GROMACS .gro file of C-alpha atoms in nm:
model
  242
    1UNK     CA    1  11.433   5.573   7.493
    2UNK     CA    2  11.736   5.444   7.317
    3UNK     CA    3  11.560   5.067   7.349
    4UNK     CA    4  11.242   5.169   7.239
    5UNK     CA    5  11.375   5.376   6.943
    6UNK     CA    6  11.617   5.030   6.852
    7UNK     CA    7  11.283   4.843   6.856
    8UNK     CA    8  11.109   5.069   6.647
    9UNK     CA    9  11.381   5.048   6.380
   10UNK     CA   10  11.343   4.657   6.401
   11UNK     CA   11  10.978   4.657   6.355
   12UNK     CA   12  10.926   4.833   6.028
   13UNK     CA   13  11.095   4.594   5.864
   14UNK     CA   14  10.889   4.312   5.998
   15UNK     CA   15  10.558   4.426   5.926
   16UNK     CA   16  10.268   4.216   5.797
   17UNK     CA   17  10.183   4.223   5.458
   18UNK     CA   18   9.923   4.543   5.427
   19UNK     CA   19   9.693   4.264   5.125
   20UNK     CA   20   9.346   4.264   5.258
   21UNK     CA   21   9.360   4.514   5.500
   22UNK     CA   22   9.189   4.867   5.546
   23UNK     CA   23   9.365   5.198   5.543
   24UNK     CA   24   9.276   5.235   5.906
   25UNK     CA   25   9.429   4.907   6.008
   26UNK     CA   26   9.719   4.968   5.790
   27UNK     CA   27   9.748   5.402   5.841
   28UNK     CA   28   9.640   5.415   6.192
   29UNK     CA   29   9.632   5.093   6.387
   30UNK     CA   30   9.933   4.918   6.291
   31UNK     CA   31  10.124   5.201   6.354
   32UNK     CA   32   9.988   5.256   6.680
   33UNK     CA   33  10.049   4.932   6.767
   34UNK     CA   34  10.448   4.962   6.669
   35UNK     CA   35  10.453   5.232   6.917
   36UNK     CA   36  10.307   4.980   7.215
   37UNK     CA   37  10.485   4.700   7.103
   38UNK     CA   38  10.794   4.896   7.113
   39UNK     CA   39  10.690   5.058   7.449
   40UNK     CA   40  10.616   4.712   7.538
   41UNK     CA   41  10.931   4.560   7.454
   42UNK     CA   42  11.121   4.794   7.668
   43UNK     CA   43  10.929   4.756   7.983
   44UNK     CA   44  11.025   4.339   7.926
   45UNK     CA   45  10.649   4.228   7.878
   46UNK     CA   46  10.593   3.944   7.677
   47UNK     CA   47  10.287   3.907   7.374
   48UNK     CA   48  10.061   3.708   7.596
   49UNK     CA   49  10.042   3.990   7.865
   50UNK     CA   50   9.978   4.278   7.575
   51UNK     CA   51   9.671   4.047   7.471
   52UNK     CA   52   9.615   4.069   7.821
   53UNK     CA   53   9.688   4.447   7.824
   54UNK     CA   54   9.450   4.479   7.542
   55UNK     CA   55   9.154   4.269   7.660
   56UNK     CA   56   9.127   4.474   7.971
   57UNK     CA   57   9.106   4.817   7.807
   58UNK     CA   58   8.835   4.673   7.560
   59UNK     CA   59   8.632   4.444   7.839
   60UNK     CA   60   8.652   4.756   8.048
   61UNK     CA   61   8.485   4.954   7.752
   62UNK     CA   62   8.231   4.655   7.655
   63UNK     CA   63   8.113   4.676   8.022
   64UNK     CA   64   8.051   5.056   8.009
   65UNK     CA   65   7.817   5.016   7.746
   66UNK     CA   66   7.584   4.789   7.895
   67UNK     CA   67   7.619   4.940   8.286
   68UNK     CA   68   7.590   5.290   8.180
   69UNK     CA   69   7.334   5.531   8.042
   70UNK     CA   70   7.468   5.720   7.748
   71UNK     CA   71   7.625   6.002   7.722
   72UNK     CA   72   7.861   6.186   7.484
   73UNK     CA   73   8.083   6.158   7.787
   74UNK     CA   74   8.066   5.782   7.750
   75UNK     CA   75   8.080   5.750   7.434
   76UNK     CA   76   8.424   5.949   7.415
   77UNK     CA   77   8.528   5.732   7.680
   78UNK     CA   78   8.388   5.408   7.551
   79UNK     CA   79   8.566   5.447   7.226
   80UNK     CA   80   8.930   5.541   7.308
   81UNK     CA   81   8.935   5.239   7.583
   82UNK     CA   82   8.813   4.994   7.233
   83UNK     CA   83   9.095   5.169   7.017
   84UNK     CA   84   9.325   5.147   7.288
   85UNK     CA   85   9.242   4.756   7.276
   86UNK     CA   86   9.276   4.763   6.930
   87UNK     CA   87   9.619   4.926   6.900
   88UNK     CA   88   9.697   4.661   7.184
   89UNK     CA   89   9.589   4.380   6.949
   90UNK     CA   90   9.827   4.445   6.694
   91UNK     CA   91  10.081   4.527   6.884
   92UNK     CA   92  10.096   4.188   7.072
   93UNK     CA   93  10.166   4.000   6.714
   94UNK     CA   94  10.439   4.283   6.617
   95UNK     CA   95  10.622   4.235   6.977
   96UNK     CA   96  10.613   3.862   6.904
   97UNK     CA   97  10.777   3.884   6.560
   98UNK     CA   98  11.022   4.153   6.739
   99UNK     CA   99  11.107   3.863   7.015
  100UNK     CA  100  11.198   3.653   6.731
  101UNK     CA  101  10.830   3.470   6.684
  102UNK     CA  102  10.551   3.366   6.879
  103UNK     CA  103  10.412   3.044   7.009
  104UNK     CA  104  10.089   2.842   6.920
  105UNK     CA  105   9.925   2.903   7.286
  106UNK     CA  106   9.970   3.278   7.212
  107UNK     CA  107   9.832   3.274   6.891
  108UNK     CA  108   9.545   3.055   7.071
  109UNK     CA  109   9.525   3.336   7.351
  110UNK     CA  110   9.451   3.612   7.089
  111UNK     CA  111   9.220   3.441   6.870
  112UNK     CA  112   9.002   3.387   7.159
  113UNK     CA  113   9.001   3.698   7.302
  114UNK     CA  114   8.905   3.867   6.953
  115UNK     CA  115   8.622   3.618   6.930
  116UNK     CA  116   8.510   3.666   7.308
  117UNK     CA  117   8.543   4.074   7.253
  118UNK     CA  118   8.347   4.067   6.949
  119UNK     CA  119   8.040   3.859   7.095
  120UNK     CA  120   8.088   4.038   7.423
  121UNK     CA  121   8.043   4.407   7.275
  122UNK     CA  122   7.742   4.351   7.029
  123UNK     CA  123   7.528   4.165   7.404
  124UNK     CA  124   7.659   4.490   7.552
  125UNK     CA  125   7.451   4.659   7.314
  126UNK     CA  126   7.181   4.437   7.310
  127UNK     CA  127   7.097   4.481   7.719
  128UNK     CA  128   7.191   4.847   7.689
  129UNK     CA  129   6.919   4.867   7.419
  130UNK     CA  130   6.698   4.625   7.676
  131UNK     CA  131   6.774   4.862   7.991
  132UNK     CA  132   6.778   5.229   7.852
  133UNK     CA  133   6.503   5.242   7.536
  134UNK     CA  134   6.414   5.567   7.596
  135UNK     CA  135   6.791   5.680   7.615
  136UNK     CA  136   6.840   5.573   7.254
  137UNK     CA  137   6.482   5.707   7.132
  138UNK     CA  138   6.419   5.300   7.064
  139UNK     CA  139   6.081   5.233   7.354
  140UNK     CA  140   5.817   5.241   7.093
  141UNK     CA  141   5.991   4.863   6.937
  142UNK     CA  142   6.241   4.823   7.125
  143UNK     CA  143   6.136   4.408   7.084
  144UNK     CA  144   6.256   4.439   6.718
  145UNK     CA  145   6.585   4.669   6.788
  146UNK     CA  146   6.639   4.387   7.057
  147UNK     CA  147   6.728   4.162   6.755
  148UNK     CA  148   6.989   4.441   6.584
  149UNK     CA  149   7.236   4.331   6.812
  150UNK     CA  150   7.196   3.940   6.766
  151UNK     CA  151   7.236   4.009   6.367
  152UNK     CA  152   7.499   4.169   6.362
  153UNK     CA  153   7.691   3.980   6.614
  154UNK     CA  154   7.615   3.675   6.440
  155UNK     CA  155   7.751   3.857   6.072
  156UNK     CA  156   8.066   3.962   6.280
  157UNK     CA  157   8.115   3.596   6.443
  158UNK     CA  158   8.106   3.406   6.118
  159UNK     CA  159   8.285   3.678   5.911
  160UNK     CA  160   8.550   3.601   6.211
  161UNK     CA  161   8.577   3.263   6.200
  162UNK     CA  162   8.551   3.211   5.861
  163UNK     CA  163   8.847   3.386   5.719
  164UNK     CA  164   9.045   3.265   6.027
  165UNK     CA  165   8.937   2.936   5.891
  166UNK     CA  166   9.030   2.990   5.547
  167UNK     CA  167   9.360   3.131   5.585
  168UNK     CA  168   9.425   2.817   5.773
  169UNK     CA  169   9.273   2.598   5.458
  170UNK     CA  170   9.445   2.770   5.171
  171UNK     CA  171   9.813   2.661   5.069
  172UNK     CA  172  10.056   2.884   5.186
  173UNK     CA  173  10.283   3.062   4.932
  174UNK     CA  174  10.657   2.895   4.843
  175UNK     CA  175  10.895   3.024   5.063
  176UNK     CA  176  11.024   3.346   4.873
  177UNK     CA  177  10.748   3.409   4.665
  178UNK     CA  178  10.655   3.769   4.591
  179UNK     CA  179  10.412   3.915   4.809
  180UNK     CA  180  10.086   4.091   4.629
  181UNK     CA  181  10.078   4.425   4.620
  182UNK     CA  182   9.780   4.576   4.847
  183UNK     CA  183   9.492   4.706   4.676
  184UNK     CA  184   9.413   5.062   4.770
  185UNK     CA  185   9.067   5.026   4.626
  186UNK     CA  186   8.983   4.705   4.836
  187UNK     CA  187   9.149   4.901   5.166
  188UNK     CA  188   8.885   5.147   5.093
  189UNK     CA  189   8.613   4.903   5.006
  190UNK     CA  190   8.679   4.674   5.330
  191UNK     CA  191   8.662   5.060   5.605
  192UNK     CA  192   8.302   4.999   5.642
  193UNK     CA  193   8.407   4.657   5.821
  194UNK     CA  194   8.716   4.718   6.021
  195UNK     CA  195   8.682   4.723   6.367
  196UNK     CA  196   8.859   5.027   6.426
  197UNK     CA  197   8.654   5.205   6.214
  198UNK     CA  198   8.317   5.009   6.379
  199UNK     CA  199   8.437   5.166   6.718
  200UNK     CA  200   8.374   5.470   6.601
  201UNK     CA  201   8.008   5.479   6.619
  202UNK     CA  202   8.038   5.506   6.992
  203UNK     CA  203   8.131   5.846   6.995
  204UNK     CA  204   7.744   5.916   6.903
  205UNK     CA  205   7.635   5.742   7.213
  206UNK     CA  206   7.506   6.051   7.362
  207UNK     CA  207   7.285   6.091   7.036
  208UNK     CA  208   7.017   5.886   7.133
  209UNK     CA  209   6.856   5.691   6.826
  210UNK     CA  210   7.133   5.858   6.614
  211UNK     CA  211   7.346   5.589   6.754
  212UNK     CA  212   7.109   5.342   6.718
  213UNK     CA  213   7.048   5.392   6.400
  214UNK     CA  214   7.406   5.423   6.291
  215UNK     CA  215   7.487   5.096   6.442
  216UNK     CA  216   7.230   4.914   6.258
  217UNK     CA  217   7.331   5.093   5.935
  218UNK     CA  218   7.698   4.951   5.999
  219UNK     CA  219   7.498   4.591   6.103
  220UNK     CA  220   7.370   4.548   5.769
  221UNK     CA  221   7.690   4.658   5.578
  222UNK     CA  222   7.842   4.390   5.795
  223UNK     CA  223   7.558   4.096   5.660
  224UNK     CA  224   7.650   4.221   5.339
  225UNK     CA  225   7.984   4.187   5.336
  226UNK     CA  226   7.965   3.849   5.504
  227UNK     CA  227   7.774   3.689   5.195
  228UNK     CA  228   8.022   3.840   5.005
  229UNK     CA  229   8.297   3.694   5.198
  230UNK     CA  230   8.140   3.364   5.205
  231UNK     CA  231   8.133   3.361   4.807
  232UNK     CA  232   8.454   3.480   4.778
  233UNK     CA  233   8.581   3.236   5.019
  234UNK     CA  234   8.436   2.929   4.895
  235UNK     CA  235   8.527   3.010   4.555
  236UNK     CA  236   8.856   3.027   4.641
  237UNK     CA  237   8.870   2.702   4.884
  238UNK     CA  238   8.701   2.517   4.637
  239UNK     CA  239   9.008   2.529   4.396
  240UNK     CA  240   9.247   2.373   4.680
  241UNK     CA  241   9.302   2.024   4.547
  242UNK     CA  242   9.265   1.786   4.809
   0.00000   0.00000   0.00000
């Protein structure tokens, strides 16, 4: 305990800055993910096997969706193995900065696995929609509900990879510079969007078209956003001199 407790000390002072980020990510996640990283540390397991760690819980849950009829047994289920993931996924980056930094081939490692779990979960939902209409109250057009899915994975894709891309395309701040205070308005304004808070829908698997309808509710919040993003982002890209 003594190690873990050591690394726990060293890791709130090396947090992220909390700009741009929701209160879950910032009140819940992150700190879960100190815990694990700290746990982590301990047990002598490097960042690249916590991704690992962390892709297995939530490719464990994206399979359960799509092989499973639902239940409000699954749904429980589904949803703690995704926030599992998710407290996984940040703690692999804070276990990195606690090791003294990470490498370009882990960074690599966890980029892709976001992407892969993000297009992997919304198809999960797309053939469980295809194989179990009647489950989730969706037979009478379940042709149209087939093309939820494919909307909002495509919102969640771009919105991905485009601020991944833009933090990579904006200057980065002079060593020593300030950093901006968080907003507490825009961590409220950005819950509708976090993942963490996107996994939660799952717990109304057992409802039928409840979660069906839910889901598409959060799949047009997410299209939303991502014109919003794209504005925002573009805006501020196209005042990078180049």
């Amino acid at each position: 305990m003594g190690r873990v407790n050591t690394a726990l000390q060293e890791l709130r002072g090396a947090q992220k800055s909390a700009k741009g980020v929701s209160l879950y990510s910032r009140f819940v996640n992150r700190p879960a993910g100190r815990y694990l990283a700290a746990a982590s540390y301990a047990l002598g397991l490097t960042p690249n096997q916590v991704t690992l760690v962390s892709a297995a819980f939530s490719f464990a849950a994206v399979a359960a969706v799509a092989l499973a009829a639902p239940s409000w047994g699954l749904g429980i289920a589904v949803w703690a193995a995704l926030a599992v993931g998710f407290a996984f996924d940040s703690a692999d980056g804070q276990l990195a900065r606690l090791r003294g930094g990470g490498s370009a081939a882990g960074e690599w490692l966890d980029h892709v696995v976001d992407c892969a779990k993000l297009t992997a979960l919304h198809t999960c939902v797309l053939i469980a929609f295809y194989r179990f209409p009647a489950e989730y109250g969706i037979e009478g057009g379940a042709g149209g509900w087939l093309l939820v899915p494919l909307g909002f994975q495509f919102a969640s894709v771009v919105t991905f990879f485009g601020g991944l891309l833009t933090e990579k395309l904006k200057p980065k701040p002079a060593p020593g510079s300030p950093a901006a205070a968080p907003s507490t308005l825009r961590a409220v304004a950005l819950l509708p969007v976090d993942y963490g808070v996107f996994c939660l829908v799952f717990l109304l698997l057992g409802g039928g078209k409840l979660f069906a309808w839910a889901y598409a509710g959060l799949g047009v919040v997410a299209g939303l956003f991502l014109l919003a993003f794209l504005a925002k982002w573009f805006r501020e890209l196209s005042a990078v001199p180049r």
